[in-house]
Short mmCIF file of C-alpha atoms in Angstrom, two decimals:
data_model
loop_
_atom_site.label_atom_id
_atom_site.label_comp_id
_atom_site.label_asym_id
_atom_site.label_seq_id
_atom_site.Cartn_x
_atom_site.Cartn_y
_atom_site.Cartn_z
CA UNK A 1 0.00 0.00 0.00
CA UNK A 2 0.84 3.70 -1.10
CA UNK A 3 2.02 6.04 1.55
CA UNK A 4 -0.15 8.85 1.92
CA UNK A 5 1.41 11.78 0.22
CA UNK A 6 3.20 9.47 -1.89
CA UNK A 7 2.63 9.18 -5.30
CA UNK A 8 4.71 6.03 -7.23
CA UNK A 9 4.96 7.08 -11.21
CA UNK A 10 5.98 3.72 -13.72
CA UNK A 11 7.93 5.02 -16.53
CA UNK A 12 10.46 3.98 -19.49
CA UNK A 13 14.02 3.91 -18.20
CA UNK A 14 15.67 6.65 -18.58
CA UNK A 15 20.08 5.20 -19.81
CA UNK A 16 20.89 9.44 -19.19
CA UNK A 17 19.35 9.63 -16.09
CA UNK A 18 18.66 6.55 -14.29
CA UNK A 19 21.53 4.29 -14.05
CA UNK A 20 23.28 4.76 -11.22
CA UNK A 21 20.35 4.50 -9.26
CA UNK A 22 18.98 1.28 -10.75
CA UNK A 23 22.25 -0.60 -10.13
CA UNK A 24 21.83 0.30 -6.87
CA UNK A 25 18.96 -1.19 -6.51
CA UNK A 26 20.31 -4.10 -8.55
CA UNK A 27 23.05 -4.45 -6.26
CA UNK A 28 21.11 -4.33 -2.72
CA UNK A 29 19.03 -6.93 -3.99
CA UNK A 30 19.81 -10.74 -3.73
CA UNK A 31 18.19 -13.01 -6.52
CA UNK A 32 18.83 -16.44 -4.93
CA UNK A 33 19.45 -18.34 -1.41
CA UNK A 34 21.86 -17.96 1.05
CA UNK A 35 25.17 -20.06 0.07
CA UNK A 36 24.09 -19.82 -3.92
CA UNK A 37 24.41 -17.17 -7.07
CA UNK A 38 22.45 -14.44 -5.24
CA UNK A 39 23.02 -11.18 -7.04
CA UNK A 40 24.04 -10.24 -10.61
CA UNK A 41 25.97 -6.95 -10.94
CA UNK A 42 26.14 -5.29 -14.40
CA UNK A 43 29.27 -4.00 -16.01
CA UNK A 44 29.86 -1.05 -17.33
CA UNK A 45 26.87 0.60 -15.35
CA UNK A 46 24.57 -0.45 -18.09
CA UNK A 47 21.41 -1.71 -16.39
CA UNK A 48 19.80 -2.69 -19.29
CA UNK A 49 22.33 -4.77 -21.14
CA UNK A 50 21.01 -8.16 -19.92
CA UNK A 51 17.70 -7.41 -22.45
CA UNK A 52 19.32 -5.27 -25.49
CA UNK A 53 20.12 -8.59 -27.65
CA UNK A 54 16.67 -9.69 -27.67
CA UNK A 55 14.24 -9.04 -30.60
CA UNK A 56 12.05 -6.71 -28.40
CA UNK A 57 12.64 -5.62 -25.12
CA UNK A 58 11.47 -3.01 -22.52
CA UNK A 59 13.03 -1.96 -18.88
CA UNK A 60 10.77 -0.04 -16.50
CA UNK A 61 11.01 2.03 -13.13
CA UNK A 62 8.84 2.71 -10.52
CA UNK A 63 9.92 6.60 -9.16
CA UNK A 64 8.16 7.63 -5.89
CA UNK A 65 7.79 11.03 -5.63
CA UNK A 66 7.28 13.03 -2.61
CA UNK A 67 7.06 16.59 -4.22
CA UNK A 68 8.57 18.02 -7.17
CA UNK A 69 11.84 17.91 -5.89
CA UNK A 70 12.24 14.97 -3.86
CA UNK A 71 12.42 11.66 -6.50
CA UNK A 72 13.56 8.09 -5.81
CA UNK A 73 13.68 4.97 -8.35
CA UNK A 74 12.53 2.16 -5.92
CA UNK A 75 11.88 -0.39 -8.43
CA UNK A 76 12.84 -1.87 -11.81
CA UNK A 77 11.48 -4.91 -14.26
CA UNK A 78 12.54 -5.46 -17.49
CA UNK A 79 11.04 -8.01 -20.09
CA UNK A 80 11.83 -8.45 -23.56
CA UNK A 81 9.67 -10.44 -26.44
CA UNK A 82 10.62 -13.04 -29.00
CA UNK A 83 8.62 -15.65 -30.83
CA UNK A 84 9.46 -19.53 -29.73
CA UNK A 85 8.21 -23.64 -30.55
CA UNK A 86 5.53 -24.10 -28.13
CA UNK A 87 4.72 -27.32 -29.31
CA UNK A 88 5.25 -29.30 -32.81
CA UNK A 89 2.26 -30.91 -34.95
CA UNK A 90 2.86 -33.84 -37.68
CA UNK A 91 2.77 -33.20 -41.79
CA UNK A 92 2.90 -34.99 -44.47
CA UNK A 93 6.33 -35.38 -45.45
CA UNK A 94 5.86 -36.67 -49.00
CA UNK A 95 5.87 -41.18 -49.56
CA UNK A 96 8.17 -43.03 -48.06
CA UNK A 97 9.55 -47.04 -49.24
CA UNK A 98 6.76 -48.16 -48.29
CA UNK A 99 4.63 -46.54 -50.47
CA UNK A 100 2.66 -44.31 -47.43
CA UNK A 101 3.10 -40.78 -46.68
CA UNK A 102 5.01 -40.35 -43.98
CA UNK A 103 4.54 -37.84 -41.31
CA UNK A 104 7.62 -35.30 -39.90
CA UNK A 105 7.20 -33.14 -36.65
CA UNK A 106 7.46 -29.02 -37.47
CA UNK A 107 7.01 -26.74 -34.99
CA UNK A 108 4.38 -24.23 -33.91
CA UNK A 109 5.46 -20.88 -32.63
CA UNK A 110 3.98 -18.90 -30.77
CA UNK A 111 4.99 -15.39 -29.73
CA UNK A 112 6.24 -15.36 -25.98
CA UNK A 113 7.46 -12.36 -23.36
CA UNK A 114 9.62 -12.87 -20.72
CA UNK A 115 9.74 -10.45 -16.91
CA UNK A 116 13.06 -10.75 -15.76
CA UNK A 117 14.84 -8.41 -13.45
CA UNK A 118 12.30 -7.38 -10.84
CA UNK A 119 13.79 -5.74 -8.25
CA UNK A 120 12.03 -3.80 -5.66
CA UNK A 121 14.22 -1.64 -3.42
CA UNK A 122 14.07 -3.38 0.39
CA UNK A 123 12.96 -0.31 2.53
CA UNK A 124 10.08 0.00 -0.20
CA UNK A 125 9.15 -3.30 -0.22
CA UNK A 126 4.86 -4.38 0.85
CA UNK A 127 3.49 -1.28 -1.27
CA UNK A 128 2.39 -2.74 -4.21
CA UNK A 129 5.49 -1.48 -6.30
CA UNK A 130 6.33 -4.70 -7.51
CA UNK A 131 2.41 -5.68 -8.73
CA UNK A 132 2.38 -1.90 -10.52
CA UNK A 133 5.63 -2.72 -12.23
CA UNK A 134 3.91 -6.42 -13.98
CA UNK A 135 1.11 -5.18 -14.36
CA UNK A 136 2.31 -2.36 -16.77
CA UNK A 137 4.67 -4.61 -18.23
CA UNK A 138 1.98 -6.79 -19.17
CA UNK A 139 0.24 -4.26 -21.04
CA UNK A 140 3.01 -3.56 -22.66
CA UNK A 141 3.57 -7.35 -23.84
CA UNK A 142 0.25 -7.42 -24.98
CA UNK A 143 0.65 -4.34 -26.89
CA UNK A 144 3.18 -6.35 -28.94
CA UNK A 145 0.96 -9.20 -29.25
CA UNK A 146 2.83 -11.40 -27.00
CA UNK A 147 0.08 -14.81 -26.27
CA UNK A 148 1.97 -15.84 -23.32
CA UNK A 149 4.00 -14.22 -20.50
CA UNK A 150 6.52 -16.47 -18.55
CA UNK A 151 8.82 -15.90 -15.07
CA UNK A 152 12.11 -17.38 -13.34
CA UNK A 153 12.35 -17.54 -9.72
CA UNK A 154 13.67 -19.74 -6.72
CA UNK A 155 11.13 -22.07 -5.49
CA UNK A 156 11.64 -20.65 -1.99
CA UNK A 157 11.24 -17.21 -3.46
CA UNK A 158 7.76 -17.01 -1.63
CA UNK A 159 7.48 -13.19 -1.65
CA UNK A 160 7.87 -13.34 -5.67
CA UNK A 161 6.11 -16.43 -5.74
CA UNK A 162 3.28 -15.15 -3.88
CA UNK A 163 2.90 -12.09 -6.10
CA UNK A 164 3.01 -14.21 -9.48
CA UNK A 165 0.76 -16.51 -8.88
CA UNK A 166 -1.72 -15.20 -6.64
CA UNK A 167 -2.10 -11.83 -7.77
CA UNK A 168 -0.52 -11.99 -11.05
CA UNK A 169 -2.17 -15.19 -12.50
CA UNK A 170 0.85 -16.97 -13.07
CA UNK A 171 0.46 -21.05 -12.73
CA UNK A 172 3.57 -23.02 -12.04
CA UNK A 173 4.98 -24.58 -15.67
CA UNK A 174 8.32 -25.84 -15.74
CA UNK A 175 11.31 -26.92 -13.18
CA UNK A 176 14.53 -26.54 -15.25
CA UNK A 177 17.94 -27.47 -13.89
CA UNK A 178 20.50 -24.66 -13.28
CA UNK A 179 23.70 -26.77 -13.46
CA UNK A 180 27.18 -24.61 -12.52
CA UNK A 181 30.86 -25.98 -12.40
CA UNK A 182 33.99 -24.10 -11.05
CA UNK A 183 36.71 -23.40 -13.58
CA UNK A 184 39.48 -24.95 -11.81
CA UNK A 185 43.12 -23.92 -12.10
CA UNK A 186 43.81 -26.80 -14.69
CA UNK A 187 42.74 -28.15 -17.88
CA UNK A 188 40.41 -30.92 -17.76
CA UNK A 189 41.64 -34.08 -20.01
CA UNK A 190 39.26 -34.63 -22.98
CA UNK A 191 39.50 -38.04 -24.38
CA UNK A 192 41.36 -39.01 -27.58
CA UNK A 193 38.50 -41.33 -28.16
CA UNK A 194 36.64 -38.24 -28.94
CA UNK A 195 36.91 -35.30 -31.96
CA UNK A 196 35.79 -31.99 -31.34
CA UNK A 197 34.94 -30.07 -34.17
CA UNK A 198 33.90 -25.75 -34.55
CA UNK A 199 30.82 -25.00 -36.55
CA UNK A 200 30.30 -22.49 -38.52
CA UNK A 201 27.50 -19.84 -37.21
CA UNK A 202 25.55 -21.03 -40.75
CA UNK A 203 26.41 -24.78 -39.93
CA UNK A 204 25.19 -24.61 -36.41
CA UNK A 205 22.33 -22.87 -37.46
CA UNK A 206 21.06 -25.71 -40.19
CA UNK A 207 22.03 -28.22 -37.40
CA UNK A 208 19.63 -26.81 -34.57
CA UNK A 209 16.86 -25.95 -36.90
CA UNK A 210 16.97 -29.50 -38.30
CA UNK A 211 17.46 -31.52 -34.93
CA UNK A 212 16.13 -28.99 -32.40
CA UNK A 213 13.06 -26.47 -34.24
CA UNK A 214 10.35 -28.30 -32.22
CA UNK A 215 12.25 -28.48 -28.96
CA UNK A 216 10.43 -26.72 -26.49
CA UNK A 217 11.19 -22.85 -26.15
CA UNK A 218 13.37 -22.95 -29.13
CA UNK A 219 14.03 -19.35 -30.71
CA UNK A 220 12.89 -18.92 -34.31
CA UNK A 221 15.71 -16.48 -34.39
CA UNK A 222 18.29 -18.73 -33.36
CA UNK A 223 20.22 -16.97 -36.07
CA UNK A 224 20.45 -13.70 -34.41
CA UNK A 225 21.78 -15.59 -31.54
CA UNK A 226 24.79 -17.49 -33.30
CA UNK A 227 25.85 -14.56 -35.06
CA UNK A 228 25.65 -12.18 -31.84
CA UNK A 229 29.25 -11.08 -30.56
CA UNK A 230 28.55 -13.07 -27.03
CA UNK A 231 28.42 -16.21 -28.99
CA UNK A 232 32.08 -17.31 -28.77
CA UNK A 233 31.18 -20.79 -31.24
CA UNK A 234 29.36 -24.04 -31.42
CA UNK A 235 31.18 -27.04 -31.23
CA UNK A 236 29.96 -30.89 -32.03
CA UNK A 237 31.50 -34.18 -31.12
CA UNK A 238 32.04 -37.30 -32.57
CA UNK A 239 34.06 -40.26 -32.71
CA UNK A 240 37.75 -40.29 -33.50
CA UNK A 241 37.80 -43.39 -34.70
CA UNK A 242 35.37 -44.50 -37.90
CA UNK A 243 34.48 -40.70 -38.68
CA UNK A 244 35.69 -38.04 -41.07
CA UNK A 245 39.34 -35.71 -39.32
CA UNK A 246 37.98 -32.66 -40.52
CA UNK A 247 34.75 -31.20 -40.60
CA UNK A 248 32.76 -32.38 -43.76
CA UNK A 249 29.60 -29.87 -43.81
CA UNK A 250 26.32 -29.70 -41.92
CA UNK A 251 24.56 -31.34 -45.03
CA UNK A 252 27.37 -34.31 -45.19
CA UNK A 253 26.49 -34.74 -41.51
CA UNK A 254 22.60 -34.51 -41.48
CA UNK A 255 22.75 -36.78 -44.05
CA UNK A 256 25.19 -39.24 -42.41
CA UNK A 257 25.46 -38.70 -38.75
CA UNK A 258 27.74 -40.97 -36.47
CA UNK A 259 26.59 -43.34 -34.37
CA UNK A 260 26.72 -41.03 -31.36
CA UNK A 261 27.47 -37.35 -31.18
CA UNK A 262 26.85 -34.51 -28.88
CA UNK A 263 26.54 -30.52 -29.58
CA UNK A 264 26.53 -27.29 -27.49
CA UNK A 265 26.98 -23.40 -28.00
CA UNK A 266 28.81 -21.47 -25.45
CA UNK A 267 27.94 -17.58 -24.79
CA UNK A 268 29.45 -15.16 -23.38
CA UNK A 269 27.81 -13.93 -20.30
CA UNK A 270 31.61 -11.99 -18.34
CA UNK A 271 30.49 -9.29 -21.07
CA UNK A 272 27.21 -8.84 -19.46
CA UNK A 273 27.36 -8.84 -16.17
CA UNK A 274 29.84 -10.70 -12.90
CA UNK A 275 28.38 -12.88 -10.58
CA UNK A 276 29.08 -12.66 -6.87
CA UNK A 277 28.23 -15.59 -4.05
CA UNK A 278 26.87 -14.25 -1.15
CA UNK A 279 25.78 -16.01 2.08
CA UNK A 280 28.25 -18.85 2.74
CA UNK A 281 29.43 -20.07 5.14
CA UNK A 282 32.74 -19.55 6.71
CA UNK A 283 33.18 -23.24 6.74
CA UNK A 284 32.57 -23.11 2.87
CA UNK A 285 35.01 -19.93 2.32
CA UNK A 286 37.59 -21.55 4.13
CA UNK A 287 37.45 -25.39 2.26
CA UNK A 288 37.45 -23.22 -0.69
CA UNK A 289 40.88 -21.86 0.42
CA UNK A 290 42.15 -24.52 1.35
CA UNK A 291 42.34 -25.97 -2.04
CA UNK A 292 43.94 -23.30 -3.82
CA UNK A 293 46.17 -23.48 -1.44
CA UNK A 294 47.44 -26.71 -1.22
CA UNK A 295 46.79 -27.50 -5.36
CA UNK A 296 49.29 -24.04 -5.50
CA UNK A 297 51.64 -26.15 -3.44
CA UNK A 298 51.50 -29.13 -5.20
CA UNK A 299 50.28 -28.59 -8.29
CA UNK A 300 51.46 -31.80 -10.14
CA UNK A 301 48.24 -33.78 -7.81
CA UNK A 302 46.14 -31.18 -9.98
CA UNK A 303 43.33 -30.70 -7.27
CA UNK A 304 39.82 -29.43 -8.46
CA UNK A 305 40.44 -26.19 -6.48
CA UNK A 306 37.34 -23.75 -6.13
CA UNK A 307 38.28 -19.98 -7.42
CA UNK A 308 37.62 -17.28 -5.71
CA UNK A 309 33.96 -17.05 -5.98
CA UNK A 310 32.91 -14.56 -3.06
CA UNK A 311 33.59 -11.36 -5.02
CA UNK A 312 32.44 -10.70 -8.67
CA UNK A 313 33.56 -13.31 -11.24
CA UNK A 314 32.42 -13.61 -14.87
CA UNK A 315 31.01 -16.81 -16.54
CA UNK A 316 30.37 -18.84 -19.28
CA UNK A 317 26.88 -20.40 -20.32
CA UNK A 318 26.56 -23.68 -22.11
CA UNK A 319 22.88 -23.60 -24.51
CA UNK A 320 21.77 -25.81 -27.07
CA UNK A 321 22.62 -28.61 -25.40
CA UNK A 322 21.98 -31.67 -27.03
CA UNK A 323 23.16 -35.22 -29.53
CA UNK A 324 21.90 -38.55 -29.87
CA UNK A 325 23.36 -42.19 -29.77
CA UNK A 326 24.51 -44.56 -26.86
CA UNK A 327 27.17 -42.38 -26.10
CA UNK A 328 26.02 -39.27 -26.46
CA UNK A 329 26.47 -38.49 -22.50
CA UNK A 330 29.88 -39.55 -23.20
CA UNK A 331 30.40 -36.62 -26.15
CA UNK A 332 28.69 -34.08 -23.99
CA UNK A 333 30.83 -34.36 -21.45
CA UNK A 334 33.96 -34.01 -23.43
CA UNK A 335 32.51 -30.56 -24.97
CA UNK A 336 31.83 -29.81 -21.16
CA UNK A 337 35.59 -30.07 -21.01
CA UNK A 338 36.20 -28.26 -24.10
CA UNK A 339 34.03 -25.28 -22.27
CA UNK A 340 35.63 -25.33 -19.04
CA UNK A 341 38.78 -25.10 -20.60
CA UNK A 342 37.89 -22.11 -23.12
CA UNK A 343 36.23 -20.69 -19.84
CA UNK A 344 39.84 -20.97 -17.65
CA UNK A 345 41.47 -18.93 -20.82
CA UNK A 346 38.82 -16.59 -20.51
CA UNK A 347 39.23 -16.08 -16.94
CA UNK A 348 35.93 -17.16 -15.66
CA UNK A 349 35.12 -18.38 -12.55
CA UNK A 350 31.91 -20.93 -13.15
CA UNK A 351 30.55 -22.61 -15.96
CA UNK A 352 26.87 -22.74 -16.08
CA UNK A 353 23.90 -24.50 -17.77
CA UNK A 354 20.31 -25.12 -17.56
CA UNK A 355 18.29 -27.87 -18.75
CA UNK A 356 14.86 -29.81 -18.00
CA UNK A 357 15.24 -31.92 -15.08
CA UNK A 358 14.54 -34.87 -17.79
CA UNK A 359 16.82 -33.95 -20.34
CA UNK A 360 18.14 -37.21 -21.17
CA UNK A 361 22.03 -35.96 -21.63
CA UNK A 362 22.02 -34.65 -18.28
CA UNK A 363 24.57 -37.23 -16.43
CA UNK A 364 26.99 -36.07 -18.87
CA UNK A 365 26.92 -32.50 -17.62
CA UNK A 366 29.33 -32.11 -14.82
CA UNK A 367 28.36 -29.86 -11.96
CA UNK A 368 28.69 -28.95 -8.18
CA UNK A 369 25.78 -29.47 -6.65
CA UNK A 370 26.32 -26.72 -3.46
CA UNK A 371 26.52 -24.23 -6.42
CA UNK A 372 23.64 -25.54 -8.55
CA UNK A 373 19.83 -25.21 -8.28
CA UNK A 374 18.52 -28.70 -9.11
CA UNK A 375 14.78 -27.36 -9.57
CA UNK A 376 14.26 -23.46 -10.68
CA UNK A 377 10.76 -22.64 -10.85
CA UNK A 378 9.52 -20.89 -14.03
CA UNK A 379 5.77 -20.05 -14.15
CA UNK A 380 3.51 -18.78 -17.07
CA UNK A 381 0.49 -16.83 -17.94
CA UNK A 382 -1.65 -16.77 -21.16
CA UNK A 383 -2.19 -13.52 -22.18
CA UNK A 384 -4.69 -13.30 -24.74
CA UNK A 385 -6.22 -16.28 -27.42
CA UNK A 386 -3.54 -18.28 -28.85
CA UNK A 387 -2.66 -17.40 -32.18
CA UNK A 388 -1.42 -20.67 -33.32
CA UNK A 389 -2.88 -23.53 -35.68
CA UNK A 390 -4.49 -24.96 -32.98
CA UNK A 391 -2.23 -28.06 -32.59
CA UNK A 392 -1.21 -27.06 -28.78
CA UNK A 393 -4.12 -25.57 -27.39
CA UNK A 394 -3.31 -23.59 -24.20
CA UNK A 395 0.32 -24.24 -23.93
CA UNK A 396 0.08 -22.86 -19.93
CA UNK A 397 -1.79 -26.78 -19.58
CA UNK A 398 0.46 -29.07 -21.68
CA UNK A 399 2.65 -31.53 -20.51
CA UNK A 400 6.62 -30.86 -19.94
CA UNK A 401 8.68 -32.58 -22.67
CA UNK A 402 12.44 -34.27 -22.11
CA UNK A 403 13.80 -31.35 -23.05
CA UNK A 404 13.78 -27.17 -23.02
CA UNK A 405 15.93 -24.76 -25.25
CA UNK A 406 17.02 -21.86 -22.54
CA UNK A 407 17.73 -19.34 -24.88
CA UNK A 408 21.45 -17.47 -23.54
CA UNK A 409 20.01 -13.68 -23.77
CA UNK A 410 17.34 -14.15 -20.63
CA UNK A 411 20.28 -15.60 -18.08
#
């Protein structure tokens, strides 16, 4: 509820005017429990970076204004809009041996917003900020013609929780897996059993439209994506032995996979914004010592020592995760190598991921689980009628598949 005398004004954000007062807010707010990930600082004092690569986007503040002279930003949201596979229907696909048409799954889009960023400024907090802030959002999603409006928070986020679904309309949906790995101070050994090959932004492209278009949440502009600057490559996996040493083209491939093979995209998410852990324990900070520490004095035992993770650190996220075969777990977890190792040249401190909780490559992701969050909550909320062809009805009610594309621009 309002103070009286107070009047609390939502408008655009203001890059000339408002950014040193946003990232303070940013920064006095914590975004996940005690011991995790639980506050993202942007660099470069440019608040809205974490939304500008998106095909539409929007960041709002709440300004509570006492008089004309006295003015405070105590709350933000941003939310940005692009158009994703919701669901896939079967078509005719033209006759196959057999003489019968055969059917192939294509995907139906349907145009989807995001709210990301809510922050709320503590000594503000139980005024109704945060519902004013969604709620103009919203209208502005469904200016854009956005069908469907989906969140991220903790499961024991209960104040955000609370507001989404009780007041907002939001119903629970999915329960990804946020999957993080320290980068530790050497190389992890990738097996010679295994060949690692670079794609091309135009190869990867044709790969993950062909293979991954009616994966759930993928981004029909999955180009934009592989050729943004964050992207720092795609990289597939294969056999050594029985398979091609060089790279023989995306349509040589498609057309004559290997038996097993495994593919991911790494983006670059230091140039966004650092990452700071908050709230652990001294017990933690010290074993975490320790181990740089002794690996520095004995580095030929090469101990998995944990970096210095307690004060801002940049990281790399894995997306597009994905392959097929009996050992495809086996080829995903030799490009998690690859990544950890293009992440320690980088300087990072973490690797990071997240994928359904039934993605069926997920034992070959290494991670720490005291850093991870094995369940993230996202929740949705139809908007307005559903554009589509009618093949997935009201997506907010349909059943969670094996797997989720997290597209790199909303972490």
């Amino acid at each position: 509820m309002e103070e009286e005398g107070v009047v609390v004004v939502v408008r655009e954000f203001n890059p000339e005017k408002d950014c040193s007062e946003v990232e303070k807010i940013d920064n006095n707010c914590d975004v996940g429990p005690s011991g995790k990930i639980s506050i993202f600082t942007d660099l470069l004092g440019d608040p809205i970076c974490r939304i500008r690569h998106s095909p539409a986007y929007l960041m709002l503040v709440a300004v509570m204004a006492k008089d004309e002279e006295e003015r405070e930003i105590v709350g933000v949201i941003r939310g940005c809009i692009k158009t994703v596979t919701c669901g896939k229907k079967l078509s005719r696909n033209g006759k196959n041996n057999g003489g019968n048409d055969s059917l192939k799954p294509f995907p139906v889009y349907s145009k989807l917003a995001y709210v990301l960023g809510l922050r709320v400024s503590p000594s503000h907090r139980r005024m109704g900020i945060g519902l004013k802030l969604v709620c103009r959002m919203e209208g502005w999603f469904r200016e854009k013609g956005a069908e469907y409006s989906y969140m991220a928070t903790e499961r024991d986020n209960e104040a955000s929780l609370k507001l989404f679904t009780e007041r907002c309309g939001y119903a629970e949906f999915r329960n990804p897996s946020i999957l993080v790995h320290p980068v530790f101070a050497h190389k992890v050994s990738i097996s010679n059993r295994v060949r690692i090959f670079e794609l091309s932004p135009f190869d990867a492209e044709s790969l993950y439209r062909h293979r991954f278009s009616t994966t759930e949440f993928f981004p029909r502009d999955i180009d934009s994506i592989l050729h943004n600057r964050l992207n720092l490559g795609t990289f597939i996996a294969v056999p050594s032995s029985g398979y091609l040493e060089s790279w023989p083209g995306v349509d040589h491939f498609l057309l004559n996979p290997p038996e097993s093979w495994a593919v991911l995209s790494i983006w670059n998410s230091k140039e966004v914004f650092t990452v700071e852990l908050r709230g652990a324990s001294f017990a933690l900070r010290g074993l975490a010592k320790t181990t740089r520490l002794v690996d520095k004095a004995f580095p030929w035992l090469r101990i998995p020592s944990v970096p210095e993770l307690f004060r801002p650190f940049g990281f790399h996220f894995l997306y597009g995760l994905g392959g097929e075969g009996p050992n495809a777990e086996k080829m995903l977890k030799a490009l998690c190598g690859f990544a950890h190792n293009l992440a320690k040249e980088k300087e990072c401190g973490v690797v990071a991921t997240e994928v359904s909780t039934r993605e069926p490559l997920k034992e070959g992701i290494p991670y720490w689980k005291k850093f991870s969050c094995e369940e993230d909550l996202w929740c949705m909320k139809r908007l307005g009628e559903d554009y589509s062809d009618g093949s997935v009805g009201d997506w907010t009610k349909s059943p969670a598949g094996s797997s989720i594309f997290v597209d790199p621009r909303e972490i």
